[in-house]
PDB file of C-alpha atoms in Angstrom:
ATOM      1  CA  MET A   1       0.193   0.040   0.246  1.00  0.00           C
ATOM      2  CA  SER A   2       1.079   3.942  -0.693  1.00  0.00           C
ATOM      3  CA  VAL A   3       1.088   6.815   1.679  1.00  0.00           C
ATOM      4  CA  VAL A   4       1.363   9.979   0.468  1.00  0.00           C
ATOM      5  CA  ALA A   5       5.029  12.393   1.651  1.00  0.00           C
ATOM      6  CA  ASP A   6       4.605  15.813   2.025  1.00  0.00           C
ATOM      7  CA  CYS A   7       7.761  17.670   2.723  1.00  0.00           C
ATOM      8  CA  SER A   8       6.818  18.670   6.054  1.00  0.00           C
ATOM      9  CA  LEU A   9       7.563  14.823   7.842  1.00  0.00           C
ATOM     10  CA  LEU A  10      10.370  14.325   5.391  1.00  0.00           C
ATOM     11  CA  LEU A  11      11.842  17.980   6.410  1.00  0.00           C
ATOM     12  CA  ALA A  12      11.318  16.481  10.221  1.00  0.00           C
ATOM     13  CA  ALA A  13      13.401  13.455   9.615  1.00  0.00           C
ATOM     14  CA  TYR A  14      15.957  15.032   7.939  1.00  0.00           C
ATOM     15  CA  ASP A  15      16.594  17.825  10.552  1.00  0.00           C
ATOM     16  CA  LYS A  16      18.383  16.688  13.342  1.00  0.00           C
ATOM     17  CA  GLY A  17      17.175  19.889  15.583  1.00  0.00           C
ATOM     18  CA  ALA A  18      14.000  19.694  13.946  1.00  0.00           C
ATOM     19  CA  THR A  19      11.392  19.340  16.761  1.00  0.00           C
ATOM     20  CA  GLN A  20       9.086  16.707  15.180  1.00  0.00           C
ATOM     21  CA  HIS A  21      12.937  14.785  14.272  1.00  0.00           C
ATOM     22  CA  GLU A  22      12.497  12.258  16.604  1.00  0.00           C
ATOM     23  CA  ARG A  23       8.553  12.030  15.787  1.00  0.00           C
ATOM     24  CA  ALA A  24       9.553  11.089  11.711  1.00  0.00           C
ATOM     25  CA  VAL A  25      12.307   9.098  12.174  1.00  0.00           C
ATOM     26  CA  ALA A  26      10.366   6.648  14.431  1.00  0.00           C
ATOM     27  CA  TRP A  27       7.142   6.353  12.014  1.00  0.00           C
ATOM     28  CA  LEU A  28       9.363   6.223   8.971  1.00  0.00           C
ATOM     29  CA  THR A  29      11.213   3.321  10.169  1.00  0.00           C
ATOM     30  CA  ARG A  30       8.176   1.951  11.532  1.00  0.00           C
ATOM     31  CA  THR A  31       6.408   2.262   8.032  1.00  0.00           C
ATOM     32  CA  ASP A  32       7.317  -0.800   5.371  1.00  0.00           C
ATOM     33  CA  GLU A  33       4.983   1.290   3.175  1.00  0.00           C
ATOM     34  CA  GLU A  34       6.118   2.936  -0.413  1.00  0.00           C
ATOM     35  CA  LEU A  35       6.131   6.313   0.093  1.00  0.00           C
ATOM     36  CA  VAL A  36       4.846   8.427  -3.160  1.00  0.00           C
ATOM     37  CA  LEU A  37       5.598  12.165  -3.664  1.00  0.00           C
ATOM     38  CA  THR A  38       4.486  14.318  -6.628  1.00  0.00           C
ATOM     39  CA  PRO A  39       7.828  16.015  -8.381  1.00  0.00           C
ATOM     40  CA  LEU A  40       6.588  19.134  -7.182  1.00  0.00           C
ATOM     41  CA  ALA A  41       7.130  18.181  -3.768  1.00  0.00           C
ATOM     42  CA  VAL A  42      10.575  16.479  -4.355  1.00  0.00           C
ATOM     43  CA  ALA A  43      11.478  20.197  -5.483  1.00  0.00           C
ATOM     44  CA  GLU A  44      10.572  20.999  -2.504  1.00  0.00           C
ATOM     45  CA  LEU A  45      12.145  18.991   0.329  1.00  0.00           C
ATOM     46  CA  GLU A  46      15.190  19.387  -2.243  1.00  0.00           C
ATOM     47  CA  VAL A  47      15.633  22.970  -2.542  1.00  0.00           C
ATOM     48  CA  ALA A  48      14.471  23.370   2.055  1.00  0.00           C
ATOM     49  CA  VAL A  49      17.465  20.586   2.757  1.00  0.00           C
ATOM     50  CA  ARG A  50      20.192  22.412   0.745  1.00  0.00           C
ATOM     51  CA  ASP A  51      18.817  25.694   1.846  1.00  0.00           C
ATOM     52  CA  GLY A  52      18.524  24.108   5.293  1.00  0.00           C
ATOM     53  CA  GLY A  53      21.855  21.547   5.205  1.00  0.00           C
ATOM     54  CA  GLY A  54      23.812  22.851   2.974  1.00  0.00           C
ATOM     55  CA  ALA A  55      25.702  20.206   0.104  1.00  0.00           C
ATOM     56  CA  ARG A  56      26.320  17.266   2.239  1.00  0.00           C
ATOM     57  CA  ALA A  57      22.174  17.023   3.476  1.00  0.00           C
ATOM     58  CA  GLN A  58      21.408  18.158  -0.122  1.00  0.00           C
ATOM     59  CA  ALA A  59      23.485  14.375  -1.075  1.00  0.00           C
ATOM     60  CA  LYS A  60      21.464  12.616   1.031  1.00  0.00           C
ATOM     61  CA  VAL A  61      18.145  13.421   0.123  1.00  0.00           C
ATOM     62  CA  TRP A  62      19.810  13.182  -3.622  1.00  0.00           C
ATOM     63  CA  HIS A  63      20.866   9.517  -2.718  1.00  0.00           C
ATOM     64  CA  ASP A  64      17.605   8.310  -0.848  1.00  0.00           C
ATOM     65  CA  LEU A  65      15.231   9.408  -4.393  1.00  0.00           C
ATOM     66  CA  GLU A  66      18.080   6.886  -6.052  1.00  0.00           C
ATOM     67  CA  VAL A  67      17.989   4.206  -4.112  1.00  0.00           C
ATOM     68  CA  GLY A  68      14.606   4.341  -4.401  1.00  0.00           C
ATOM     69  CA  ALA A  69      13.535   5.507  -0.523  1.00  0.00           C
ATOM     70  CA  TYR A  70      10.732   7.898  -1.923  1.00  0.00           C
ATOM     71  CA  THR A  71       8.548   6.908  -5.530  1.00  0.00           C
ATOM     72  CA  THR A  72       7.805   9.558  -7.692  1.00  0.00           C
ATOM     73  CA  ARG A  73       4.147   9.851  -9.729  1.00  0.00           C
ATOM     74  CA  TRP A  74       3.529  12.085 -12.327  1.00  0.00           C
ATOM     75  CA  TRP A  75       0.556  12.161 -15.167  1.00  0.00           C
ATOM     76  CA  ALA A  76      -0.645  13.740 -17.657  1.00  0.00           C
ATOM     77  CA  ASP A  77      -3.308  15.806 -15.564  1.00  0.00           C
ATOM     78  CA  ALA A  78      -1.919  16.539 -12.715  1.00  0.00           C
ATOM     79  CA  LEU A  79      -1.150  19.927 -12.835  1.00  0.00           C
ATOM     80  CA  ALA A  80      -5.207  20.811 -13.520  1.00  0.00           C
ATOM     81  CA  GLU A  81      -6.387  18.039 -10.705  1.00  0.00           C
ATOM     82  CA  SER A  82      -3.752  20.054  -8.115  1.00  0.00           C
ATOM     83  CA  LEU A  83      -4.274  23.429  -9.931  1.00  0.00           C
ATOM     84  CA  ARG A  84      -8.115  22.746  -9.047  1.00  0.00           C
ATOM     85  CA  ILE A  85      -7.486  21.873  -5.022  1.00  0.00           C
ATOM     86  CA  ALA A  86      -5.101  24.587  -4.922  1.00  0.00           C
ATOM     87  CA  ARG A  87      -8.386  26.652  -5.959  1.00  0.00           C
ATOM     88  CA  ALA A  88     -10.518  25.316  -3.821  1.00  0.00           C
ATOM     89  CA  HIS A  89      -7.488  25.227  -0.764  1.00  0.00           C
ATOM     90  CA  PRO A  90      -5.396  28.293  -1.487  1.00  0.00           C
ATOM     91  CA  ALA A  91      -3.793  27.728   1.916  1.00  0.00           C
ATOM     92  CA  LEU A  92      -2.634  24.707   1.175  1.00  0.00           C
ATOM     93  CA  GLY A  93      -0.086  25.737  -1.841  1.00  0.00           C
ATOM     94  CA  LEU A  94       0.101  24.255  -4.886  1.00  0.00           C
ATOM     95  CA  THR A  95       2.367  22.129  -4.032  1.00  0.00           C
ATOM     96  CA  ASN A  96       0.675  20.326  -0.806  1.00  0.00           C
ATOM     97  CA  ALA A  97      -2.131  20.359  -3.450  1.00  0.00           C
ATOM     98  CA  SER A  98      -0.587  18.123  -6.047  1.00  0.00           C
ATOM     99  CA  LEU A  99       0.428  16.038  -2.822  1.00  0.00           C
ATOM    100  CA  VAL A 100      -3.541  15.696  -2.282  1.00  0.00           C
ATOM    101  CA  ALA A 101      -4.413  15.252  -5.904  1.00  0.00           C
ATOM    102  CA  LEU A 102      -1.584  12.409  -6.192  1.00  0.00           C
ATOM    103  CA  ALA A 103      -3.628  10.035  -2.834  1.00  0.00           C
ATOM    104  CA  GLU A 104      -6.804  10.616  -5.112  1.00  0.00           C
ATOM    105  CA  ARG A 105      -4.773   9.090  -7.841  1.00  0.00           C
ATOM    106  CA  LEU A 106      -3.630   6.495  -5.947  1.00  0.00           C
ATOM    107  CA  ARG A 107      -7.105   6.364  -3.819  1.00  0.00           C
ATOM    108  CA  THR A 108      -5.689   6.587  -0.822  1.00  0.00           C
ATOM    109  CA  THR A 109      -6.295   9.733   1.921  1.00  0.00           C
ATOM    110  CA  ARG A 110      -3.058   8.666   3.826  1.00  0.00           C
ATOM    111  CA  ILE A 111      -0.691  11.013   3.822  1.00  0.00           C
ATOM    112  CA  ALA A 112       2.486  11.828   6.125  1.00  0.00           C
ATOM    113  CA  THR A 113       2.699  14.878   7.050  1.00  0.00           C
ATOM    114  CA  PHE A 114       2.623  17.385  10.679  1.00  0.00           C
ATOM    115  CA  ASN A 115       0.561  20.054   8.328  1.00  0.00           C
ATOM    116  CA  PRO A 116      -2.357  20.854   9.814  1.00  0.00           C
ATOM    117  CA  ASP A 117      -3.240  22.915   6.807  1.00  0.00           C
ATOM    118  CA  PHE A 118      -4.752  18.733   5.307  1.00  0.00           C
ATOM    119  CA  ARG A 119      -7.460  18.389   7.448  1.00  0.00           C
ATOM    120  CA  THR A 120      -9.232  21.468   6.321  1.00  0.00           C
ATOM    121  CA  VAL A 121      -9.083  18.816   2.532  1.00  0.00           C
ATOM    122  CA  LYS A 122     -11.718  16.259   2.006  1.00  0.00           C
ATOM    123  CA  THR A 123     -11.285  13.652  -1.596  1.00  0.00           C
ATOM    124  CA  THR A 124     -13.250  14.417  -4.015  1.00  0.00           C
ATOM    125  CA  SER A 125     -15.110  11.549  -2.684  1.00  0.00           C
ATOM    126  CA  GLY A 126     -15.566  13.339   0.645  1.00  0.00           C
ATOM    127  CA  ASP A 127     -13.468  10.997   2.936  1.00  0.00           C
ATOM    128  CA  GLU A 128     -11.366  13.234   5.319  1.00  0.00           C
ATOM    129  CA  LEU A 129      -7.484  12.855   4.889  1.00  0.00           C
ATOM    130  CA  VAL A 130      -5.986  10.729   7.374  1.00  0.00           C
ATOM    131  CA  LEU A 131      -2.416  12.210   8.622  1.00  0.00           C
ATOM    132  CA  LEU A 132       0.128   9.397   9.491  1.00  0.00           C
ATOM    133  CA  PRO A 133       1.427   9.361  11.529  1.00  0.00           C
ATOM    134  CA  ASP A 134      -0.897  11.913  14.539  1.00  0.00           C
ATOM    135  CA  ASP A 135      -3.702   9.172  12.615  1.00  0.00           C
ATOM    136  CA  ALA A 136      -1.576   6.062  12.839  1.00  0.00           C
TER     137      ALA A 136
END
């Protein structure tokens, strides 16, 4: 089964000084599920890690991507679907909206995140999102 991964959780895992670092690492260590991101989220993650931790931290993200720690998915209508969701939920922003679109595409409600903004969104079928690790 797949879990959509948001940058807030992954950034906390990479940043040893982050308030949620230990929680993020513990959850990532326990899960054996495929973590899936959009290219928008990968770009956001890579830049944020580089800006916060420098070239060595950036290289760790690149390594994790190369070895398959995360899967990236994008599809023909991804941008249109992401924009539709972003317009309906402007506080999410386009990157997070792309993750909601990805969750719908994967037919999951599960998003690994520390971002409470995802609580304001429901799937097109009306289901609330399950935010991990909080809702586990």
